[in-house]
């Protein structure tokens, strides 16, 4: 899909601006819906109480996940160029130093890989990251809570989100 955009001569700068703006808009306007769906999930025995403005963990999971998906969709040189632009714009938007953003990205990528092992499915890694970053295990029934693993039915719903 993205390769087709470049045939239409959309610049890397315009694409990176659109992606960052879309990410920010989605977080600010859409995370409340995500939080509500998680809070009201029938597989939790207690409401996790995620606040609609508590999207910082979600933001990095989505950003890192999308960077990983982009790496698989574009040629390496183009992917690196756009990734660099996205990191720069992300850092500027959230008042972070580029080095700090790169550190967070590496930490999140490593975390996602570790909790998702042996799967390499980025979407599953994103869902599991959200589950663990928001400490959702404690709201499950005793079986899954004691194992400290997500209920697969909940995880499937989270994947669909």
CSV table of C-alpha atoms in Angstrom, one decimal:
chain,number,residue,atom,x,y,z
A,1,UNK,CA,0.0,0.0,0.0
A,2,UNK,CA,2.7,2.5,1.0
A,3,UNK,CA,4.7,1.7,-2.1
A,4,UNK,CA,1.8,2.9,-4.2
A,5,UNK,CA,1.9,6.3,-2.4
A,6,UNK,CA,5.4,6.9,-3.5
A,7,UNK,CA,4.6,6.2,-7.1
A,8,UNK,CA,2.3,9.2,-6.8
A,9,UNK,CA,5.3,11.2,-5.7
A,10,UNK,CA,4.2,11.9,-2.1
A,11,UNK,CA,7.3,13.2,-0.3
A,12,UNK,CA,8.7,11.4,2.7
A,13,UNK,CA,8.2,14.6,4.7
A,14,UNK,CA,4.5,14.9,3.8
A,15,UNK,CA,4.0,11.2,4.6
A,16,UNK,CA,5.8,11.5,8.0
A,17,UNK,CA,3.8,14.6,8.9
A,18,UNK,CA,0.6,12.8,8.1
A,19,UNK,CA,1.6,9.7,10.1
A,20,UNK,CA,2.6,11.7,13.2
A,21,UNK,CA,-0.5,13.9,13.0
A,22,UNK,CA,-2.7,10.8,12.6
A,23,UNK,CA,-1.0,9.1,15.6
A,24,UNK,CA,-1.5,12.2,17.8
A,25,UNK,CA,-5.1,12.7,16.7
A,26,UNK,CA,-5.9,9.0,17.3
A,27,UNK,CA,-4.4,9.1,20.8
A,28,UNK,CA,-6.1,12.4,21.8
A,29,UNK,CA,-9.5,11.6,20.3
A,30,UNK,CA,-9.6,7.8,20.3
A,31,UNK,CA,-7.9,6.5,23.3
A,32,UNK,CA,-11.0,7.2,25.5
A,33,UNK,CA,-12.9,4.6,23.4
A,34,UNK,CA,-10.1,2.1,23.8
A,35,UNK,CA,-10.0,2.7,27.5
A,36,UNK,CA,-13.7,2.3,27.8
A,37,UNK,CA,-13.7,-1.0,25.8
A,38,UNK,CA,-10.9,-2.4,28.0
A,39,UNK,CA,-12.6,-1.1,31.2
A,40,UNK,CA,-15.9,-2.8,30.2
A,41,UNK,CA,-14.5,-6.0,28.9
A,42,UNK,CA,-16.6,-8.9,30.1
A,43,UNK,CA,-13.5,-11.1,30.8
A,44,UNK,CA,-12.4,-8.8,33.6
A,45,UNK,CA,-13.9,-9.5,37.0
A,46,UNK,CA,-13.0,-5.9,38.0
A,47,UNK,CA,-12.9,-2.7,36.0
A,48,UNK,CA,-9.3,-1.7,35.4
A,49,UNK,CA,-10.2,2.0,35.6
A,50,UNK,CA,-8.0,3.2,32.8
A,51,UNK,CA,-8.5,6.9,32.4
A,52,UNK,CA,-9.1,8.3,28.9
A,53,UNK,CA,-6.1,10.6,29.1
A,54,UNK,CA,-3.7,7.9,30.3
A,55,UNK,CA,-2.5,7.0,26.8
A,56,UNK,CA,1.2,7.5,27.3
A,57,UNK,CA,2.0,3.7,27.4
A,58,UNK,CA,-0.5,3.1,24.6
A,59,UNK,CA,1.1,5.8,22.5
A,60,UNK,CA,4.6,4.2,22.6
A,61,UNK,CA,3.3,0.7,21.9
A,62,UNK,CA,1.4,2.0,18.9
A,63,UNK,CA,4.3,4.1,17.6
A,64,UNK,CA,6.8,1.3,18.0
A,65,UNK,CA,4.5,-1.2,16.5
A,66,UNK,CA,3.8,0.9,13.5
A,67,UNK,CA,7.5,1.5,13.0
A,68,UNK,CA,8.1,-2.2,13.0
A,69,UNK,CA,5.2,-2.8,10.5
A,70,UNK,CA,6.6,0.0,8.3
A,71,UNK,CA,10.0,-1.7,8.3
A,72,UNK,CA,8.4,-4.8,6.8
A,73,UNK,CA,6.4,-2.9,4.2
A,74,UNK,CA,9.0,-0.6,2.6
A,75,UNK,CA,12.4,-1.0,1.1
A,76,UNK,CA,15.1,-0.6,3.8
A,77,UNK,CA,16.5,2.7,2.6
A,78,UNK,CA,13.1,4.4,2.3
A,79,UNK,CA,12.0,2.9,5.6
A,80,UNK,CA,15.0,4.3,7.4
A,81,UNK,CA,14.5,7.7,6.0
A,82,UNK,CA,10.9,7.9,7.0
A,83,UNK,CA,11.7,6.3,10.4
A,84,UNK,CA,14.2,9.0,11.1
A,85,UNK,CA,11.7,11.7,10.1
A,86,UNK,CA,9.0,10.2,12.3
A,87,UNK,CA,11.3,10.0,15.3
A,88,UNK,CA,12.3,13.6,14.8
A,89,UNK,CA,8.7,14.8,14.5
A,90,UNK,CA,7.5,12.5,17.4
A,91,UNK,CA,10.3,13.9,19.6
A,92,UNK,CA,9.4,17.5,18.7
A,93,UNK,CA,5.6,16.9,19.3
A,94,UNK,CA,6.3,15.4,22.8
A,95,UNK,CA,9.2,17.6,23.8
A,96,UNK,CA,11.7,14.8,23.9
A,97,UNK,CA,15.3,14.7,22.8
A,98,UNK,CA,15.8,12.4,19.8
A,99,UNK,CA,18.3,10.3,21.8
A,100,UNK,CA,15.6,9.8,24.5
A,101,UNK,CA,13.0,8.8,21.9
A,102,UNK,CA,15.4,6.3,20.4
A,103,UNK,CA,16.1,4.9,23.8
A,104,UNK,CA,12.3,4.5,24.5
A,105,UNK,CA,11.8,2.9,21.0
A,106,UNK,CA,14.6,0.4,21.6
A,107,UNK,CA,13.3,-0.5,25.1
A,108,UNK,CA,9.7,-1.0,23.7
A,109,UNK,CA,10.9,-3.1,20.8
A,110,UNK,CA,13.0,-5.3,23.1
A,111,UNK,CA,10.1,-5.6,25.5
A,112,UNK,CA,7.6,-6.4,22.8
A,113,UNK,CA,9.9,-9.1,21.4
A,114,UNK,CA,10.5,-10.6,24.8
A,115,UNK,CA,6.8,-10.9,25.9
A,116,UNK,CA,5.8,-12.1,22.4
A,117,UNK,CA,8.5,-14.7,22.0
A,118,UNK,CA,8.5,-17.0,20.0
A,119,UNK,CA,5.9,-15.2,17.8
A,120,UNK,CA,7.1,-12.5,15.5
A,121,UNK,CA,3.6,-11.2,14.8
A,122,UNK,CA,3.8,-7.4,15.6
A,123,UNK,CA,0.1,-7.1,16.2
A,124,UNK,CA,0.2,-9.8,18.9
A,125,UNK,CA,3.2,-8.1,20.5
A,126,UNK,CA,1.3,-4.8,20.6
A,127,UNK,CA,-1.7,-6.3,22.3
A,128,UNK,CA,0.4,-8.2,24.8
A,129,UNK,CA,2.4,-5.0,25.5
A,130,UNK,CA,-0.8,-3.1,26.2
A,131,UNK,CA,-2.0,-5.9,28.5
A,132,UNK,CA,1.2,-5.9,30.5
A,133,UNK,CA,2.0,-2.1,30.4
A,134,UNK,CA,-1.5,-1.4,32.0
A,135,UNK,CA,-1.1,-4.3,34.5
A,136,UNK,CA,-4.4,-5.9,33.3
A,137,UNK,CA,-3.6,-9.3,34.7
A,138,UNK,CA,-4.8,-8.4,38.1
A,139,UNK,CA,-8.3,-7.8,36.8
A,140,UNK,CA,-8.8,-11.2,35.3
A,141,UNK,CA,-10.3,-14.3,36.9
A,142,UNK,CA,-8.0,-16.3,39.2
A,143,UNK,CA,-6.9,-18.9,36.5
A,144,UNK,CA,-5.3,-16.3,34.2
A,145,UNK,CA,-4.3,-13.9,37.0
A,146,UNK,CA,-2.3,-16.7,38.7
A,147,UNK,CA,-0.5,-17.5,35.5
A,148,UNK,CA,0.0,-13.8,34.7
A,149,UNK,CA,-1.0,-14.3,31.1
A,150,UNK,CA,-3.8,-12.6,29.1
A,151,UNK,CA,-7.0,-14.4,28.6
A,152,UNK,CA,-6.8,-15.4,24.9
A,153,UNK,CA,-10.4,-14.2,24.3
A,154,UNK,CA,-9.6,-10.8,25.7
A,155,UNK,CA,-6.3,-10.7,23.7
A,156,UNK,CA,-8.2,-11.5,20.5
A,157,UNK,CA,-10.6,-8.5,21.2
A,158,UNK,CA,-7.6,-6.3,21.9
A,159,UNK,CA,-6.0,-7.4,18.6
A,160,UNK,CA,-9.2,-6.3,16.8
A,161,UNK,CA,-9.1,-2.9,18.4
